[in-house]
Coordinates of N, CA, C and O in Angstrom, one line a residue:
M1 N -3.7 -10.1 6.8 CA -4.4 -8.6 6.5 C -5.9 -8.7 6.7 O -6.5 -9.7 6.7
E2 N -6.2 -7.6 7.5 CA -7.8 -7.2 7.8 C -8.3 -6.3 6.9 O -7.4 -5.6 6.4
Q3 N -9.6 -6.5 6.6 CA -10.2 -5.5 5.8 C -11.3 -4.9 6.4 O -12.2 -5.2 7.4
L4 N -11.6 -3.4 6.1 CA -12.9 -2.7 6.3 C -13.7 -3.3 5.2 O -13.8 -2.7 4.0
L5 N -15.1 -3.7 5.5 CA -16.0 -4.1 4.4 C -17.3 -3.6 4.7 O -17.6 -3.3 5.9
F6 N -17.9 -2.4 3.8 CA -19.1 -1.9 3.7 C -20.1 -2.4 2.9 O -19.5 -2.6 1.8
Y7 N -21.4 -2.5 3.5 CA -22.5 -2.8 2.8 C -23.6 -1.8 2.8 O -23.5 -0.9 3.8
K8 N -24.5 -2.0 1.5 CA -25.8 -1.0 1.9 C -26.8 -1.7 1.3 O -27.1 -2.8 0.5
Y9 N -28.0 -1.6 1.8 CA -29.2 -2.2 1.4 C -29.6 -1.5 -0.1 O -29.9 0.0 0.0
D10 N -29.9 -2.1 -0.9 CA -30.2 -1.8 -2.3 C -31.8 -2.4 -2.4 O -31.6 -3.5 -2.8
D11 N -32.7 -1.7 -2.4 CA -34.0 -2.2 -2.3 C -34.3 -3.3 -1.3 O -34.1 -3.0 0.0
D12 N -34.2 -4.7 -1.6 CA -34.2 -5.6 -0.8 C -32.9 -6.5 -0.7 O -33.0 -7.5 -0.1
K13 N -31.9 -6.1 -1.1 CA -30.7 -6.9 -1.2 C -29.8 -6.0 -0.5 O -29.5 -4.8 -0.5
L14 N -28.8 -6.8 0.3 CA -27.3 -6.3 0.8 C -26.6 -6.3 -0.3 O -26.0 -7.6 -0.7
I15 N -25.7 -5.5 -0.6 CA -24.8 -5.3 -1.6 C -23.6 -4.7 -1.2 O -23.5 -3.7 -0.1
P16 N -22.4 -5.3 -1.6 CA -21.2 -4.9 -1.0 C -20.8 -3.5 -1.8 O -21.0 -3.2 -2.9
V17 N -20.3 -2.6 -1.2 CA -19.9 -0.9 -1.6 C -18.6 -0.5 -1.5 O -18.1 0.4 -2.2
L18 N -17.9 -1.3 -0.8 CA -16.5 -0.6 -0.4 C -15.7 -1.6 0.3 O -16.3 -2.4 1.3
N19 N -14.5 -2.0 -0.2 CA -13.6 -2.8 0.6 C -12.3 -2.3 0.7 O -11.5 -1.9 -0.4
E20 N -11.8 -1.8 1.8 CA -10.6 -1.2 2.1 C -9.7 -2.2 3.2 O -10.2 -2.8 4.0
P21 N -8.2 -2.0 3.1 CA -7.4 -2.7 3.9 C -7.6 -2.1 5.5 O -7.6 -0.9 5.6
E22 N -7.6 -2.6 6.6 CA -7.7 -2.2 7.8 C -6.3 -2.3 8.4 O -5.6 -1.7 8.9
S23 N -5.5 -3.5 8.0 CA -4.3 -3.6 8.5 C -3.6 -4.4 7.4 O -4.2 -5.5 7.2
C24 N -2.4 -4.1 6.9 CA -1.7 -4.9 6.4 C -0.2 -4.9 6.8 O 0.5 -3.8 7.3
N25 N 0.6 -6.1 6.8 CA 1.8 -6.0 7.3 C 2.8 -7.2 6.7 O 2.2 -8.3 6.7
A26 N 3.6 -6.9 6.0 CA 4.4 -7.8 5.2 C 6.0 -7.7 5.9 O 6.5 -6.3 5.7
Q27 N 6.5 -8.6 6.5 CA 7.8 -8.4 7.2 C 9.1 -9.1 6.3 O 8.6 -9.9 5.4
A28 N 10.2 -8.8 6.8 CA 11.3 -9.4 6.0 C 11.1 -10.9 6.0 O 10.3 -11.4 6.5
F29 N 12.0 -11.7 5.2 CA 12.0 -13.1 4.5 C 10.8 -13.4 3.8 O 10.9 -14.4 3.3
W30 N 9.9 -12.6 3.5 CA 8.5 -13.2 2.8 C 8.9 -12.4 1.7 O 8.2 -12.5 0.8
E31 N 9.2 -10.9 1.9 CA 9.1 -10.0 0.8 C 10.2 -9.1 0.5 O 11.3 -9.4 1.5
F32 N 10.4 -8.4 -0.3 CA 11.6 -7.8 -0.9 C 11.7 -6.5 0.0 O 12.6 -5.9 0.1
R33 N 10.5 -6.0 0.4 CA 10.5 -4.7 1.3 C 9.3 -5.1 2.3 O 8.8 -6.2 2.3
I34 N 9.5 -4.4 3.3 CA 8.9 -4.2 4.7 C 7.8 -3.2 4.5 O 7.8 -2.4 4.3
L35 N 6.4 -3.8 4.6 CA 5.4 -2.7 4.7 C 4.3 -2.9 6.0 O 4.2 -3.9 6.4
W36 N 3.7 -1.6 6.1 CA 2.7 -1.7 6.9 C 1.8 -0.7 6.8 O 2.2 0.5 6.3
L37 N 0.5 -0.8 6.9 CA -0.8 0.1 6.6 C -1.6 -0.1 7.8 O -1.7 -1.4 8.0
E38 N -2.0 0.7 8.5 CA -3.3 0.4 9.4 C -4.3 1.7 9.0 O -4.1 2.8 9.0
S39 N -5.8 1.2 9.1 CA -6.7 2.4 8.7 C -7.6 2.2 9.9 O -7.9 1.1 10.7
K40 N -8.0 3.5 10.2 CA -9.1 3.6 11.1 C -10.1 4.7 10.6 O -9.8 5.8 9.6
I41 N -11.7 4.4 10.7 CA -12.5 5.1 10.3 C -12.6 6.6 11.3 O -12.7 6.4 12.5
Q42 N -12.3 7.5 10.7 CA -12.7 8.9 11.5 C -14.1 9.4 11.6 O -14.4 9.9 12.7
Q43 N -14.7 9.2 10.8 CA -16.1 9.6 10.5 C -17.0 8.8 9.6 O -16.5 8.2 8.6
T44 N -18.1 8.7 9.7 CA -19.4 8.2 8.9 C -19.8 8.9 7.9 O -20.4 8.2 6.9
N45 N -20.1 10.0 8.3 CA -20.9 11.0 7.2 C -20.3 12.3 6.9 O -20.4 13.1 7.8
P46 N -19.4 12.2 5.8 CA -19.1 11.3 4.9 C -18.1 10.2 5.5 O -17.7 10.7 6.2
L47 N -18.1 9.3 5.0 CA -17.2 8.4 5.4 C -15.9 8.6 5.0 O -15.4 9.0 4.1
T48 N -15.0 8.9 6.1 CA -13.7 9.1 6.2 C -12.7 7.9 6.7 O -13.1 7.9 7.9
I49 N -11.6 7.8 6.1 CA -10.7 6.7 6.7 C -9.4 7.4 6.5 O -9.1 7.9 5.9
K50 N -8.8 7.2 7.8 CA -7.3 7.5 7.9 C -6.3 6.4 7.8 O -6.7 5.4 8.4
M51 N -5.2 6.5 6.8 CA -4.8 5.4 6.6 C -3.0 6.0 7.2 O -2.6 7.0 6.9
V52 N -2.5 5.0 8.0 CA -1.0 5.3 8.4 C -0.2 4.3 7.8 O -0.7 3.1 7.9
Y53 N 0.9 4.6 7.4 CA 1.6 3.5 6.4 C 3.2 3.9 6.7 O 3.4 5.1 6.6
H54 N 3.8 2.8 6.4 CA 5.3 2.9 6.0 C 5.7 1.8 5.3 O 4.9 0.8 5.2
Q55 N 7.0 2.0 4.7 CA 7.7 1.1 3.9 C 9.1 1.2 4.0 O 9.5 2.6 4.1
Q56 N 9.7 0.2 3.9 CA 11.4 0.1 3.9 C 11.9 -1.1 3.1 O 11.2 -2.0 3.0
F57 N 13.1 -1.1 2.8 CA 13.7 -2.0 2.2 C 14.6 -3.2 3.0 O 14.5 -2.8 4.1
Y58 N 14.3 -4.2 2.4 CA 15.0 -5.3 3.2 C 16.2 -5.9 2.3 O 15.9 -6.3 1.1
N59 N 17.2 -6.2 2.8 CA 18.6 -6.7 2.0 C 18.8 -8.0 2.5 O 19.2 -8.3 3.7
D60 N 18.3 -9.3 2.0 CA 18.9 -10.6 2.5 C 20.2 -11.2 1.8 O 20.3 -12.2 2.3
N61 N 21.0 -10.2 1.3 CA 22.3 -10.7 0.9 C 23.3 -10.9 1.7 O 24.4 -11.4 1.3
N62 N 23.0 -10.2 2.8 CA 24.2 -10.3 3.8 C 24.0 -11.1 5.2 O 23.1 -11.9 5.3
D63 N 24.9 -11.5 5.8 CA 24.8 -12.3 6.9 C 24.3 -11.8 8.0 O 23.7 -12.6 9.0
V64 N 23.7 -10.6 8.0 CA 23.1 -9.9 9.2 C 21.8 -10.3 9.2 O 21.0 -10.6 8.2
Y65 N 21.3 -11.0 10.3 CA 20.0 -11.4 10.6 C 18.8 -10.5 10.0 O 18.0 -10.9 9.4
F66 N 18.7 -9.4 10.7 CA 17.8 -8.3 10.3 C 18.5 -7.0 9.7 O 19.1 -6.1 10.4
N67 N 18.6 -7.0 8.5 CA 19.4 -6.1 7.6 C 18.1 -5.1 7.0 O 18.2 -5.2 5.8
Y68 N 17.7 -4.1 7.7 CA 16.6 -3.3 7.3 C 17.3 -2.1 6.9 O 18.0 -1.5 7.4
G69 N 16.6 -1.5 5.7 CA 17.2 -0.4 4.9 C 16.3 0.7 5.6 O 15.3 0.5 6.5
P70 N 16.7 2.0 5.3 CA 16.0 3.1 5.8 C 14.4 3.1 5.4 O 14.1 2.6 4.5
I71 N 13.8 3.6 6.2 CA 12.2 3.8 6.1 C 12.2 4.8 4.8 O 12.6 6.0 5.0
F72 N 11.6 4.4 3.7 CA 11.4 5.6 2.6 C 10.2 6.1 2.4 O 10.0 7.1 1.7
L73 N 9.3 5.5 3.1 CA 7.8 6.0 3.2 C 7.4 5.7 4.5 O 7.1 4.8 5.2
N74 N 6.8 7.0 5.1 CA 6.3 7.1 6.6 C 5.3 8.3 6.6 O 5.9 9.4 6.6
D75 N 4.3 7.9 6.4 CA 3.1 8.9 6.2 C 1.7 8.6 6.6 O 1.4 7.5 7.3
S76 N 0.8 9.4 6.7 CA -0.5 9.2 6.9 C -1.4 10.2 5.8 O -1.2 11.1 5.6
T77 N -2.7 9.5 5.6 CA -3.6 10.3 4.8 C -5.0 9.9 5.3 O -5.4 9.0 5.7
S78 N -5.8 11.1 4.9 CA -7.3 10.8 5.2 C -8.0 10.8 3.6 O -7.5 11.4 2.8
I79 N -8.7 9.9 3.5 CA -9.7 9.7 2.3 C -11.1 9.8 2.6 O -11.5 8.8 3.5
E80 N -11.8 10.5 2.0 CA -13.3 10.7 2.0 C -13.9 9.7 0.9 O -13.3 9.7 -0.4
Y81 N -15.0 9.4 1.1 CA -15.4 8.3 0.2 C -17.0 8.8 0.1 O -17.8 9.2 1.0
R82 N -17.4 8.8 -1.2 CA -18.8 9.6 -1.6 C -19.5 8.5 -2.5 O -18.9 7.6 -3.2
W83 N -20.9 8.5 -2.2 CA -21.6 7.3 -2.9 C -21.7 7.8 -4.4 O -21.9 9.0 -4.8
D84 N -21.5 6.9 -5.2 CA -21.6 6.9 -6.7 C -22.9 5.9 -7.0 O -22.7 4.8 -7.0
E85 N -24.0 6.5 -7.5 CA -25.0 5.9 -7.6 C -25.1 5.1 -8.7 O -25.4 3.9 -9.0
S86 N -24.4 5.6 -10.2 CA -24.2 4.6 -11.2 C -23.3 3.3 -11.1 O -23.8 2.5 -11.6
S87 N -22.5 3.1 -10.1 CA -21.7 2.1 -9.6 C -22.3 1.4 -8.5 O -22.0 0.4 -8.3
K88 N -23.1 2.1 -7.8 CA -23.5 1.7 -6.5 C -22.5 1.1 -5.3 O -22.5 0.1 -4.9
T89 N -21.3 2.2 -5.6 CA -20.4 1.8 -4.4 C -19.7 3.3 -4.0 O -20.4 4.3 -4.4
L90 N -19.2 3.1 -2.9 CA -18.5 4.4 -2.3 C -17.1 4.5 -2.9 O -16.5 3.5 -3.2
R91 N -16.9 5.7 -3.6 CA -15.8 6.1 -4.2 C -14.8 7.0 -3.5 O -15.2 8.1 -3.1
G92 N -13.7 6.5 -3.5 CA -12.8 7.4 -2.8 C -12.4 8.7 -3.4 O -12.2 8.8 -4.8
Q93 N -12.2 9.8 -2.6 CA -11.8 11.3 -3.1 C -10.4 11.3 -3.3 O -9.7 11.9 -2.4
Y94 N -9.5 10.7 -4.2 CA -8.1 10.3 -4.1 C -7.3 11.7 -4.3 O -6.2 11.7 -3.8
Q95 N -7.9 12.5 -5.1 CA -7.4 13.8 -5.6 C -7.3 14.7 -4.5 O -6.4 15.5 -4.1
Q96 N -7.7 14.1 -3.0 CA -7.5 15.1 -2.1 C -6.6 14.2 -0.9 O -6.6 14.9 0.4
S97 N -6.2 13.1 -1.4 CA -5.2 12.2 -0.4 C -3.8 12.0 -0.7 O -3.5 12.9 -2.1
K98 N -3.2 11.4 0.0 CA -1.7 11.3 -0.4 C -1.5 9.9 -1.1 O -0.6 9.4 -1.5
L99 N -2.5 9.2 -0.9 CA -2.5 7.8 -1.6 C -3.7 7.7 -2.9 O -4.7 8.2 -2.6
N100 N -3.5 6.8 -3.7 CA -4.4 6.7 -4.8 C -4.9 5.2 -4.7 O -4.3 4.6 -3.7
K101 N -5.7 4.8 -5.5 CA -6.4 3.4 -5.4 C -5.3 2.5 -5.7 O -5.2 1.4 -5.1
A102 N -4.6 2.6 -6.6 CA -3.4 1.8 -7.0 C -2.4 1.4 -6.0 O -1.9 0.7 -5.7
Q103 N -2.1 2.8 -5.5 CA -1.3 2.7 -4.2 C -1.6 1.7 -3.0 O -0.9 1.1 -2.5
I104 N -3.0 2.1 -2.7 CA -3.7 1.1 -1.7 C -3.9 -0.3 -2.1 O -3.2 -1.0 -1.1
L105 N -3.9 -0.5 -3.4 CA -3.9 -1.9 -3.8 C -2.6 -2.5 -3.7 O -2.6 -3.9 -3.3
S106 N -1.6 -1.8 -3.7 CA -0.2 -2.3 -3.7 C 0.1 -2.9 -2.3 O 1.0 -3.6 -2.1
Y107 N -0.7 -2.5 -1.0 CA -0.6 -3.0 0.2 C -1.4 -4.4 0.3 O -1.0 -5.2 1.1
Y108 N -2.5 -4.4 -0.5 CA -3.2 -5.9 -0.5 C -2.3 -6.8 -1.4 O -2.1 -7.9 -0.8
L109 N -1.7 -6.5 -2.4 CA -1.1 -7.4 -3.2 C 0.3 -7.3 -3.0 O 1.2 -6.8 -4.1
T110 N 0.7 -7.9 -1.9 CA 2.2 -7.4 -1.6 C 3.4 -8.3 -2.3 O 4.4 -7.9 -2.5
D111 N 2.8 -9.4 -3.2 CA 3.8 -10.1 -3.9 C 3.6 -9.6 -5.4 O 4.2 -10.1 -6.2
N112 N 2.9 -8.5 -5.5 CA 3.1 -7.7 -7.0 C 3.9 -6.5 -6.8 O 3.4 -5.4 -6.8
D113 N 5.4 -6.8 -7.1 CA 6.5 -5.5 -7.0 C 6.0 -4.5 -8.1 O 6.4 -3.4 -8.0
Y114 N 5.4 -5.2 -9.4 CA 5.6 -4.3 -10.4 C 4.5 -3.2 -10.2 O 4.2 -2.0 -10.6
L115 N 3.5 -3.4 -9.5 CA 2.3 -2.9 -9.1 C 2.8 -1.7 -8.0 O 2.4 -0.4 -8.3
F116 N 3.5 -2.1 -7.2 CA 4.3 -1.0 -6.2 C 5.2 -0.2 -6.9 O 5.1 1.1 -6.8
I117 N 6.1 -1.0 -8.1 CA 6.8 0.1 -8.7 C 6.2 1.5 -9.3 O 6.2 2.5 -9.5
N118 N 5.1 0.7 -10.1 CA 4.3 1.5 -11.1 C 3.4 2.6 -10.3 O 3.4 3.8 -10.5
S119 N 3.1 2.2 -9.1 CA 2.1 3.3 -8.6 C 3.0 4.1 -7.5 O 2.5 5.1 -7.1
H120 N 4.1 4.0 -7.5 CA 5.0 4.8 -6.5 C 6.3 5.4 -7.4 O 7.1 5.5 -6.8
Y121 N 6.1 5.4 -8.7 CA 7.3 5.6 -9.3 C 7.6 7.2 -9.0 O 9.0 7.4 -9.1
K122 N 7.1 8.0 -8.6 CA 7.6 9.4 -8.4 C 8.2 9.4 -7.0 O 9.5 9.9 -6.9
L123 N 7.7 8.8 -6.0 CA 8.5 8.2 -4.9 C 10.1 7.5 -5.1 O 11.2 8.1 -4.5
L124 N 9.8 6.7 -6.1 CA 11.1 5.8 -6.1 C 12.3 6.7 -6.8 O 13.4 6.5 -6.8
K125 N 11.8 7.6 -7.8 CA 12.5 8.5 -8.4 C 13.3 9.3 -7.2 O 14.6 9.7 -7.5
V126 N 12.7 9.9 -6.4 CA 13.2 10.7 -5.1 C 14.1 9.8 -4.1 O 15.4 10.3 -4.0
V127 N 14.0 8.6 -4.4 CA 14.7 7.7 -3.5 C 15.9 7.5 -4.2 O 17.0 7.4 -3.5
L128 N 15.9 7.3 -5.3 CA 17.1 7.0 -6.4 C 18.1 8.3 -6.1 O 19.1 7.9 -6.2
A129 N 17.4 9.4 -5.9 CA 18.4 10.5 -6.1 C 19.1 10.8 -4.6 O 19.9 11.6 -4.2
D130 N 18.6 10.2 -3.8 CA 19.2 10.1 -2.4 C 20.4 9.1 -2.1 O 20.1 7.9 -2.4
E131 N 21.5 9.6 -2.0 CA 23.0 8.6 -2.0 C 22.8 7.5 -1.0 O 23.2 6.4 -1.3
K132 N 22.1 7.8 0.3 CA 22.1 6.8 1.3 C 21.0 5.6 0.9 O 21.3 4.6 1.4
Q133 N 19.7 6.1 0.3 CA 18.7 5.2 -0.1 C 19.0 4.4 -1.3 O 18.5 3.5 -1.8
R134 N 19.9 5.3 -2.4 CA 20.0 4.6 -3.5 C 20.4 3.3 -3.7 O 19.9 2.4 -4.3
P135 N 21.4 2.6 -2.9 CA 21.9 1.4 -3.1 C 20.7 0.2 -2.7 O 20.7 -0.8 -2.9
W136 N 20.0 0.7 -1.7 CA 18.7 0.1 -1.2 C 17.8 -0.2 -2.4 O 17.4 -1.4 -2.7
L137 N 17.5 0.8 -3.0 CA 16.3 0.7 -4.3 C 17.1 0.0 -5.4 O 16.1 -0.7 -6.0
L138 N 18.2 0.0 -5.6 CA 18.7 -0.5 -6.8 C 18.9 -2.0 -6.3 O 18.7 -2.8 -7.4
D139 N 19.1 -2.1 -5.2 CA 19.3 -3.9 -4.8 C 17.8 -4.3 -4.9 O 17.5 -5.6 -5.3
Y140 N 16.7 -3.7 -4.3 CA 15.5 -4.2 -4.5 C 15.0 -4.3 -5.8 O 14.4 -5.2 -6.3
L141 N 15.3 -3.4 -6.9 CA 14.9 -3.3 -8.4 C 15.8 -4.7 -9.0 O 14.9 -5.4 -9.9
N142 N 16.7 -4.9 -8.7 CA 17.5 -6.1 -9.0 C 17.0 -7.3 -8.7 O 16.9 -8.2 -9.3
K143 N 16.5 -7.5 -7.4 CA 16.0 -8.4 -6.9 C 14.6 -8.8 -7.5 O 14.3 -10.0 -8.0
V144 N 13.9 -7.7 -8.0 CA 12.6 -7.8 -8.2 C 12.9 -8.2 -10.1 O 11.9 -9.3 -10.3
K145 N 13.5 -7.7 -10.7 CA 13.9 -8.1 -12.0 C 14.3 -9.7 -12.0 O 13.8 -10.3 -12.9
N146 N 15.2 -10.0 -11.2 CA 15.8 -11.3 -11.3 C 14.6 -12.4 -10.9 O 14.5 -13.4 -11.4
Y147 N 13.7 -11.8 -10.0 CA 12.7 -12.8 -9.3 C 11.5 -12.8 -10.5 O 11.2 -14.0 -10.8
Y148 N 11.2 -11.9 -11.1 CA 10.2 -12.0 -12.4 C 10.9 -12.4 -13.6 O 10.0 -13.0 -14.5
D149 N 12.0 -12.4 -13.9 CA 12.8 -13.0 -15.0 C 12.6 -14.5 -15.2 O 13.0 -15.2 -16.2
H150 N 12.4 -15.4 -14.0 CA 12.4 -16.7 -14.0 C 11.2 -17.5 -14.5 O 10.2 -17.1 -14.2

C-alpha cells in the first residue's frame, strides 16, 4: 500500500494534516476478498482526490486455482478536503462522495473484515438480494465468522 501524505507549516513546525491511501491492492490467497483502490490528486485548491476502486469475492474452497467471484463493487468518487482549524487537519467532505471515512479505512485495514462489513452493510444487502452474487457473499460471511471465532 502506498499513501498520500500531506503536511502544513504551523508556526515553525511541520505537522501532518492528511493521510489517504494512494493505492491498495489485496489479491486472492491472502484475503477472503480481492480489493483494489487507486487515488489521484485532481486539484490542490481545494484539495480534491479521485478514488477508483473495486472489490470481488474469492472462493478458495474449490480446486480451481483462480476462483474469483463477480465484482460487486466497481466505482469511483471524488472527495474534497477542507481545512479544519480546530483539529489542524484537512477534513474530507464525505457527504458529497460515494465513500465515507470508514469505507476508505477498510482499504487500509484489509484484514479487518468486520470493518468492511459494517462500513459496506447497505451494499452487502443489495448483493445478498442478487441470486448470482448471494452464494459468494454467504461463503464470504461464513469464512469471516469461522476465522474470527477461533
